[in-house]
XYZ file of C-alpha atoms in Angstrom:
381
model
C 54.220 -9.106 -6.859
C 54.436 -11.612 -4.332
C 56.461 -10.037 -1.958
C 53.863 -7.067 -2.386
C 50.854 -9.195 -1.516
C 52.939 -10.723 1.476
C 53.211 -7.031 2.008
C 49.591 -5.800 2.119
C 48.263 -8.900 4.503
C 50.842 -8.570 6.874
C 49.010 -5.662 8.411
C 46.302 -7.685 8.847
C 47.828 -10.903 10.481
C 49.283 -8.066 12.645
C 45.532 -7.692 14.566
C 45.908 -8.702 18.178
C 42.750 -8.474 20.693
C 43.612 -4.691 21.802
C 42.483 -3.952 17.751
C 40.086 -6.078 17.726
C 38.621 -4.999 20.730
C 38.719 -0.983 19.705
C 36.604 -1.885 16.517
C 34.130 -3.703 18.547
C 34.066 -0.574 20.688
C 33.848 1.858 17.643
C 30.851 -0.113 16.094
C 29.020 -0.465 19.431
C 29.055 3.485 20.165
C 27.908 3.939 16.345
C 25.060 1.985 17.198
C 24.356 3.422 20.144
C 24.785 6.966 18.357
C 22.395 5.797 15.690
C 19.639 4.929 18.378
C 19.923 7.838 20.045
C 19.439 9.409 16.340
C 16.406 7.591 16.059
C 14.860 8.221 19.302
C 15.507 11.591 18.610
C 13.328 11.330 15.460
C 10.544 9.468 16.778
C 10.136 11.960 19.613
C 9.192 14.445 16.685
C 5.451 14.481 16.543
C 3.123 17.015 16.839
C 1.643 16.170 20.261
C 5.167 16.475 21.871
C 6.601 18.620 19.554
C 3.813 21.058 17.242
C 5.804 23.900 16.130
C 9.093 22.328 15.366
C 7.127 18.874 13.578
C 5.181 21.524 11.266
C 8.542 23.539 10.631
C 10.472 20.651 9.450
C 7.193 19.247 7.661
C 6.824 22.443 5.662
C 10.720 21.923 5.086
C 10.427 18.602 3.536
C 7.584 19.306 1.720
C 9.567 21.773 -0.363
C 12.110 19.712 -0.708
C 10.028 16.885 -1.504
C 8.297 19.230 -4.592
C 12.008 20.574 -5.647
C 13.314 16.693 -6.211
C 10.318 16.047 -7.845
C 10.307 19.031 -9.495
C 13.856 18.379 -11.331
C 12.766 14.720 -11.862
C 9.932 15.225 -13.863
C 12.455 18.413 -16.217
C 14.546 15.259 -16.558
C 11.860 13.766 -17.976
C 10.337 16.598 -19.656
C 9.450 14.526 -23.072
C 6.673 12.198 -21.521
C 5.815 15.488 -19.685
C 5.060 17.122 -22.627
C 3.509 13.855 -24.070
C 1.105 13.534 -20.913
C 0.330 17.473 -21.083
C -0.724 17.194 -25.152
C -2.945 14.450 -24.448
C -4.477 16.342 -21.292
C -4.978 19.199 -23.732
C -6.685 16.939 -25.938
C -8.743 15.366 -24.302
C -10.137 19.006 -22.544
C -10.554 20.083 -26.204
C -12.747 16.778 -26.917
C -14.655 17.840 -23.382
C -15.136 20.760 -24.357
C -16.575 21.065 -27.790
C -20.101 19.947 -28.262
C -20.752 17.243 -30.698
C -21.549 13.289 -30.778
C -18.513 12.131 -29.126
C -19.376 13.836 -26.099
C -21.720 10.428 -25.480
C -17.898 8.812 -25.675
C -15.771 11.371 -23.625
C -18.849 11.252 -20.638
C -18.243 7.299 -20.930
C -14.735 7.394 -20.726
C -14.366 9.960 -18.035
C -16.964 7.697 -15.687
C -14.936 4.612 -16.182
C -11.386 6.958 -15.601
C -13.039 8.346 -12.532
C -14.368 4.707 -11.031
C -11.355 2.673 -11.761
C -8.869 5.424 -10.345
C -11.628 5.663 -7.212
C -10.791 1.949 -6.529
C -7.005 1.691 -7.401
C -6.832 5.177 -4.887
C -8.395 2.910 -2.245
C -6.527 -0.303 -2.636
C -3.108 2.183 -2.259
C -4.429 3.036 0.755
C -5.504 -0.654 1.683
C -1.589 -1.441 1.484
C -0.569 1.530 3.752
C -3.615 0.687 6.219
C -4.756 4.298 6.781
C -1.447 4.680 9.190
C -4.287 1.988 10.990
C -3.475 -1.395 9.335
C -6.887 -1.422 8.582
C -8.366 -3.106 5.198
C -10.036 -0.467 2.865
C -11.861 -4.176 1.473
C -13.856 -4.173 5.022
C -14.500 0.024 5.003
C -15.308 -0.253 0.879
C -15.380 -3.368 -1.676
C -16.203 -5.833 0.720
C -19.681 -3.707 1.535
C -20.017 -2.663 -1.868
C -19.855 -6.303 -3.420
C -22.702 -7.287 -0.530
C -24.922 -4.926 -1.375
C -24.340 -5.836 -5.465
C -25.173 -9.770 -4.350
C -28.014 -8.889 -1.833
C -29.330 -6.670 -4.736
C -28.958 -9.301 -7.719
C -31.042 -12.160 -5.628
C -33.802 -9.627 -4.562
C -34.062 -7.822 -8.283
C -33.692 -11.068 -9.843
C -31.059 -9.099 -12.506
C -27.968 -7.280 -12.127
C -28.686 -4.550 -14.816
C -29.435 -1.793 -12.022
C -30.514 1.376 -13.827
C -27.270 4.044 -14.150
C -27.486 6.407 -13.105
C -27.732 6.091 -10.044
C -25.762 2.814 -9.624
C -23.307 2.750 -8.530
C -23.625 5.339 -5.905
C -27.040 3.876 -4.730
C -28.718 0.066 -5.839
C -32.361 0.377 -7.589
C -33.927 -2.316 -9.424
C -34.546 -2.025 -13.114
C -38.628 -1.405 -13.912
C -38.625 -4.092 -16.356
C -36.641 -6.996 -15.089
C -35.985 -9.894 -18.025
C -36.047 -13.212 -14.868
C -32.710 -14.409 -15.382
C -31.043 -16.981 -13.328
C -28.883 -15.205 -10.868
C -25.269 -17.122 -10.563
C -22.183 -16.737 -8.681
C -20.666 -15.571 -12.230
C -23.174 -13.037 -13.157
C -22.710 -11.262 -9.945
C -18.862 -11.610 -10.400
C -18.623 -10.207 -13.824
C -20.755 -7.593 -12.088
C -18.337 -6.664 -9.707
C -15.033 -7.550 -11.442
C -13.802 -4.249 -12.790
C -13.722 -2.566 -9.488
C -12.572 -5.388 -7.690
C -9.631 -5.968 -10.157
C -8.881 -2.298 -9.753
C -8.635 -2.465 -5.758
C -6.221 -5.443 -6.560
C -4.220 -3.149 -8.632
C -4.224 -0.941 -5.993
C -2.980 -2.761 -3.645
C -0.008 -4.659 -5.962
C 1.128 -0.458 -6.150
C 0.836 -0.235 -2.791
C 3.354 -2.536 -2.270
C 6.666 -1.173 -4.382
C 7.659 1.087 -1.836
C 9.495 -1.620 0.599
C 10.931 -2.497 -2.336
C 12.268 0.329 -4.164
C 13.411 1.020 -1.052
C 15.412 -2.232 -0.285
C 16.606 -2.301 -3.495
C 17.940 1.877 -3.133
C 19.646 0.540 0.328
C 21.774 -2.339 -1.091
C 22.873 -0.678 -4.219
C 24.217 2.714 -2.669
C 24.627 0.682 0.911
C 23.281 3.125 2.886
C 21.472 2.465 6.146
C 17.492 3.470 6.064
C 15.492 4.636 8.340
C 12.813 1.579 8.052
C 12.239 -0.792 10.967
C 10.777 -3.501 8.563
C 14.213 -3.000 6.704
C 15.579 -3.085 10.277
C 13.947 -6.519 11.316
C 15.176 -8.165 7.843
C 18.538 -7.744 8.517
C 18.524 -9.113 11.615
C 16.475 -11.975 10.562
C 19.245 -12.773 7.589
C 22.220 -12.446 10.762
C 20.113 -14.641 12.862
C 18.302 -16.849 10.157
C 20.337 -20.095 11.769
C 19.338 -19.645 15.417
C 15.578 -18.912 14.912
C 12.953 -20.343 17.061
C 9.755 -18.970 17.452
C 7.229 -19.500 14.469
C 6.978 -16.142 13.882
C 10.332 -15.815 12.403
C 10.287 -19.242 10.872
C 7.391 -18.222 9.076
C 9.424 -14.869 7.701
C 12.451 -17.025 6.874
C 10.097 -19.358 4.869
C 8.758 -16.462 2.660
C 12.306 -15.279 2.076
C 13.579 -18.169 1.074
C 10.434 -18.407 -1.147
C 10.763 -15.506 -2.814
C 14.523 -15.716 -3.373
C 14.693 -19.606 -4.423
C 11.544 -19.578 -6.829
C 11.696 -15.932 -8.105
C 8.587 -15.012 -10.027
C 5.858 -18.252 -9.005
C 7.347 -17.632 -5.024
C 6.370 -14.287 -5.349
C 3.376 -15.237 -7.366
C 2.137 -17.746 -4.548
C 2.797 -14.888 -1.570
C 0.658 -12.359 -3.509
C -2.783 -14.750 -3.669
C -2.997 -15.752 -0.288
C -4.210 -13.626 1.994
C -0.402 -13.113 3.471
C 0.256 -10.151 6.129
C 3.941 -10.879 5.770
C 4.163 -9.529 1.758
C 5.583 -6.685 2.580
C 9.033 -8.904 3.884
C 8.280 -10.357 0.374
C 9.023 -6.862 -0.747
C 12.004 -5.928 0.532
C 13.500 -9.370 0.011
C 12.730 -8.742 -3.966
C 14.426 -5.625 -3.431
C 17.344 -6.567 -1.087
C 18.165 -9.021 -3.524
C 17.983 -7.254 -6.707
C 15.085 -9.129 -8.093
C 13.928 -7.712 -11.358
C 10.883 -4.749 -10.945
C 9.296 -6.814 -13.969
C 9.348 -10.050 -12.211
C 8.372 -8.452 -8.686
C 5.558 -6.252 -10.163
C 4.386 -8.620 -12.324
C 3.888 -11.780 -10.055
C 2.300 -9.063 -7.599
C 0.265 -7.163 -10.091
C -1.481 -11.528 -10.928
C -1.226 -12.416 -7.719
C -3.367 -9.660 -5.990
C -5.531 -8.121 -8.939
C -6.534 -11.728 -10.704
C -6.225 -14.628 -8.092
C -6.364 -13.011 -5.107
C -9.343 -10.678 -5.625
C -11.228 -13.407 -7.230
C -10.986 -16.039 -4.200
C -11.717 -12.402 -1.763
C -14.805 -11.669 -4.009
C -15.849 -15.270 -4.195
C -16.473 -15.768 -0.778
C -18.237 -12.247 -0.372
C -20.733 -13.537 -2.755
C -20.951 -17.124 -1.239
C -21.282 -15.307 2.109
C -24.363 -13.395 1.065
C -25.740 -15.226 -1.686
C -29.518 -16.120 -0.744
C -29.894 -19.375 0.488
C -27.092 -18.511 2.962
C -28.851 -15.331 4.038
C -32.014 -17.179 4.499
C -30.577 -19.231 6.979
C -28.949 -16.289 8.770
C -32.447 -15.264 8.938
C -34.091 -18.103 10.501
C -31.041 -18.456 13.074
C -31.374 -15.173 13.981
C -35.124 -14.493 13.199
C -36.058 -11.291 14.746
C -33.308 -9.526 15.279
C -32.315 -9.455 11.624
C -36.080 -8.034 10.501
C -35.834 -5.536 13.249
C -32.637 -4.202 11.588
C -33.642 -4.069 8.587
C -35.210 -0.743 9.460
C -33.420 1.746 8.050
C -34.228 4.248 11.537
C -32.535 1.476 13.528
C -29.508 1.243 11.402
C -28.856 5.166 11.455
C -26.468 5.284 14.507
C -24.353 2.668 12.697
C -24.018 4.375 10.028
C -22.858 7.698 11.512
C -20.151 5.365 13.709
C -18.912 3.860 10.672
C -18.684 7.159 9.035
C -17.067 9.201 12.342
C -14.628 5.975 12.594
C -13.364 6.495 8.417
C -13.044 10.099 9.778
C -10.752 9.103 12.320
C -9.005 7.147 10.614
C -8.189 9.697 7.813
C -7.477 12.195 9.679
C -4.881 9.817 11.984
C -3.492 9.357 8.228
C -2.659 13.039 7.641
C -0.699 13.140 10.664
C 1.459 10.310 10.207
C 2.151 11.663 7.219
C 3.058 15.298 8.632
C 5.255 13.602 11.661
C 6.973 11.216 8.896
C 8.317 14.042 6.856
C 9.113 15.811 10.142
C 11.172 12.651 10.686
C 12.665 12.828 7.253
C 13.921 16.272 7.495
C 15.355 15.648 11.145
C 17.175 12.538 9.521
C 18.688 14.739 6.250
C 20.013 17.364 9.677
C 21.347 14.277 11.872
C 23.292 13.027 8.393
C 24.717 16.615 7.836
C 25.932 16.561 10.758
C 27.882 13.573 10.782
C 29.340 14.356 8.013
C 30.249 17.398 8.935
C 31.819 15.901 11.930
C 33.811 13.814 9.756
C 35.271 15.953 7.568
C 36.780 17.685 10.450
């Protein structure tokens, strides 16, 4: 046994420079094979490249669907489950009868709460923008609620049409308007943007997590950056990177209250808070969870709060006095129509800028799935 063991390291106390020096060599042309790879990739995008990006895009997608497709026969029992109670619940919508007072109640609240979780998915991805769907949507929505509660003097607004437009009730009961009226006012659709959001985030981390246990290399260049923080964690300098560090070693030292306190700050660097959960193996539970508190409870609550403090009405009154006429003047509605339609053309910009980072990322994906082929085609030679 020993003379076996002796055996097997020999080779390797049998390294000089010349070996050393070829698998330096090897590594640095893989690298500079994988770049090319990726330059290759980026280059695909419909304003270089139309044809070929909506080619592989309509490639992917049926790809895409077939994976799904066999995911969701391997799970064919809460398929069935799911299509029963669809059935169900079409039956109950259906047939006329008192419950329909129930069903009509039920499908409003489905309808609003999946109408803010929807957005806060998108607040996570930015658009393809980086650009808060808060600002575009619940941030303007909880204004108008406040401004509305101090001028009606209630927050019972007639439905409908709240919430799609604001009117005072007829007969308003004088109630003391608080910061906790208007809150409770607000919370369910604030909570569900939070909730929204906390979804929004699982995809850096699935996907860190899918990379260390199979050890493949992804495409990411967050995923990227992370590594090469961890390989240069000692020689960091700049705050930038300190900063990163400091939430990884958060996250990975404290588990579920590091992750906890990252989630209800306002904190652009969660999503390295992500993939260090993932790259690390952290329970989904514990990530999901501290992120699901974090950003639908405390977070959305100190957001919220200061969107209310911000346009309560002794704060707006002195806005008015500071600013006197130019507020009154734009109060009128035909003065505020151009803003409207640029804040309306800028969403549409910004979705449609969506769409096609979405068409050039699957274009990507499929270009990737040919460029791994490939090499292993090239190695099985």
């Amino acid at each position: 046994m020993a003379a076996n063991g002796a055996e097997c390291e020999q080779p390797q106390k049998r390294l000089g420079p010349k070996d050393k020096q070829n698998g330096s060599s090897t590594d640095s042309s893989l690298r500079e094979r994988k770049q090319l790879d990726k330059e290759e990739r980026l280059s695909l995008v419909l304003w270089k490249r139309p044809f070929t990006t909506l080619q592989y895009f309509c490639i992917e997608t049926l790809i895409t669907l077939k994976e799904w497709t066999w995911k969701l026969w391997q799970r064919r029992g809460v398929v069935f489950l799911t299509v029963v109670l669809f059935s169900l619940f079409s039956v109950a919508y259906s047939i006329e009868g008192a419950h329909q007072e129930y069903v009509q109640y039920l499908e409003k609240k489905f309808l609003w709460c999946a109408y803010w979780v929807g957005l806060g998915i998108l607040s996570s991805v930015g658009l393809g923008t980086g650009l808060h769907t808060f600002l575009l949507y619940l941030g303007p929505h909880i204004a108008s609620v406040t401004l509305a509660a101090y001028e009606c003097g209630s927050v019972n607004f007639p439905e409908p049409p709240y919430p799609a437009q604001i009117v005072c009730p007829e007969e308003v009961l004088q109630e003391s308007i608080s910061l906790w009226i208007i809150m409770s006012k607000v919370r369910l659709e604030a909570c569900m943007w939070g909730a929204g959001t906390a979804i929004g985030e699982l995809p850096p981390y699935f996907m860190a997590r899918a990379a260390r246990l199979s050890g493949a290399d992804p495409d990411d260049e967050d995923y990227e950056e992370f590594e090469e923080m961890l390989e240069q964690a000692q020689s960091a300098q700049d705050f930038a990177t300190r900063a990163k560090l400091a939430v990884q070693n958060m996250v990975q030292k404290v588990g579920f209250f590091g992750i906890l306190a990252c989630a209800s700050i306002p904190n652009p660097l969660f999503d390295l808070a992500g993939i260090t959960c993932g790259h690390f193996l952290i329970p989904f539970w514990t990530f999901f969870g501290a992120t699901l508190i974090g950003k639908a409870i405390i977070k959305m609550h100190i957001q919220k709060l200061f969107v209310i403090i911000t346009f309560s009405k002794h704060i707006v009154e002195q806005m008015v006095s500071v600013i006197g006429h130019l507020l009154v003047s734009m109060r009128n509605l035909h003065h505020l129509c151009w803003l409207s339609w640029v804040f309306e053309k800028v969403v549409l910009v910004m979705v449609c800028y969506f769409i096609l980072s979405i068409i050039n990322s699957m274009a990507q994906s499929y270009a990737k799935r040919l460029q791994q082929k490939k090499c292993s085609e090239e190695k099985t030679k």
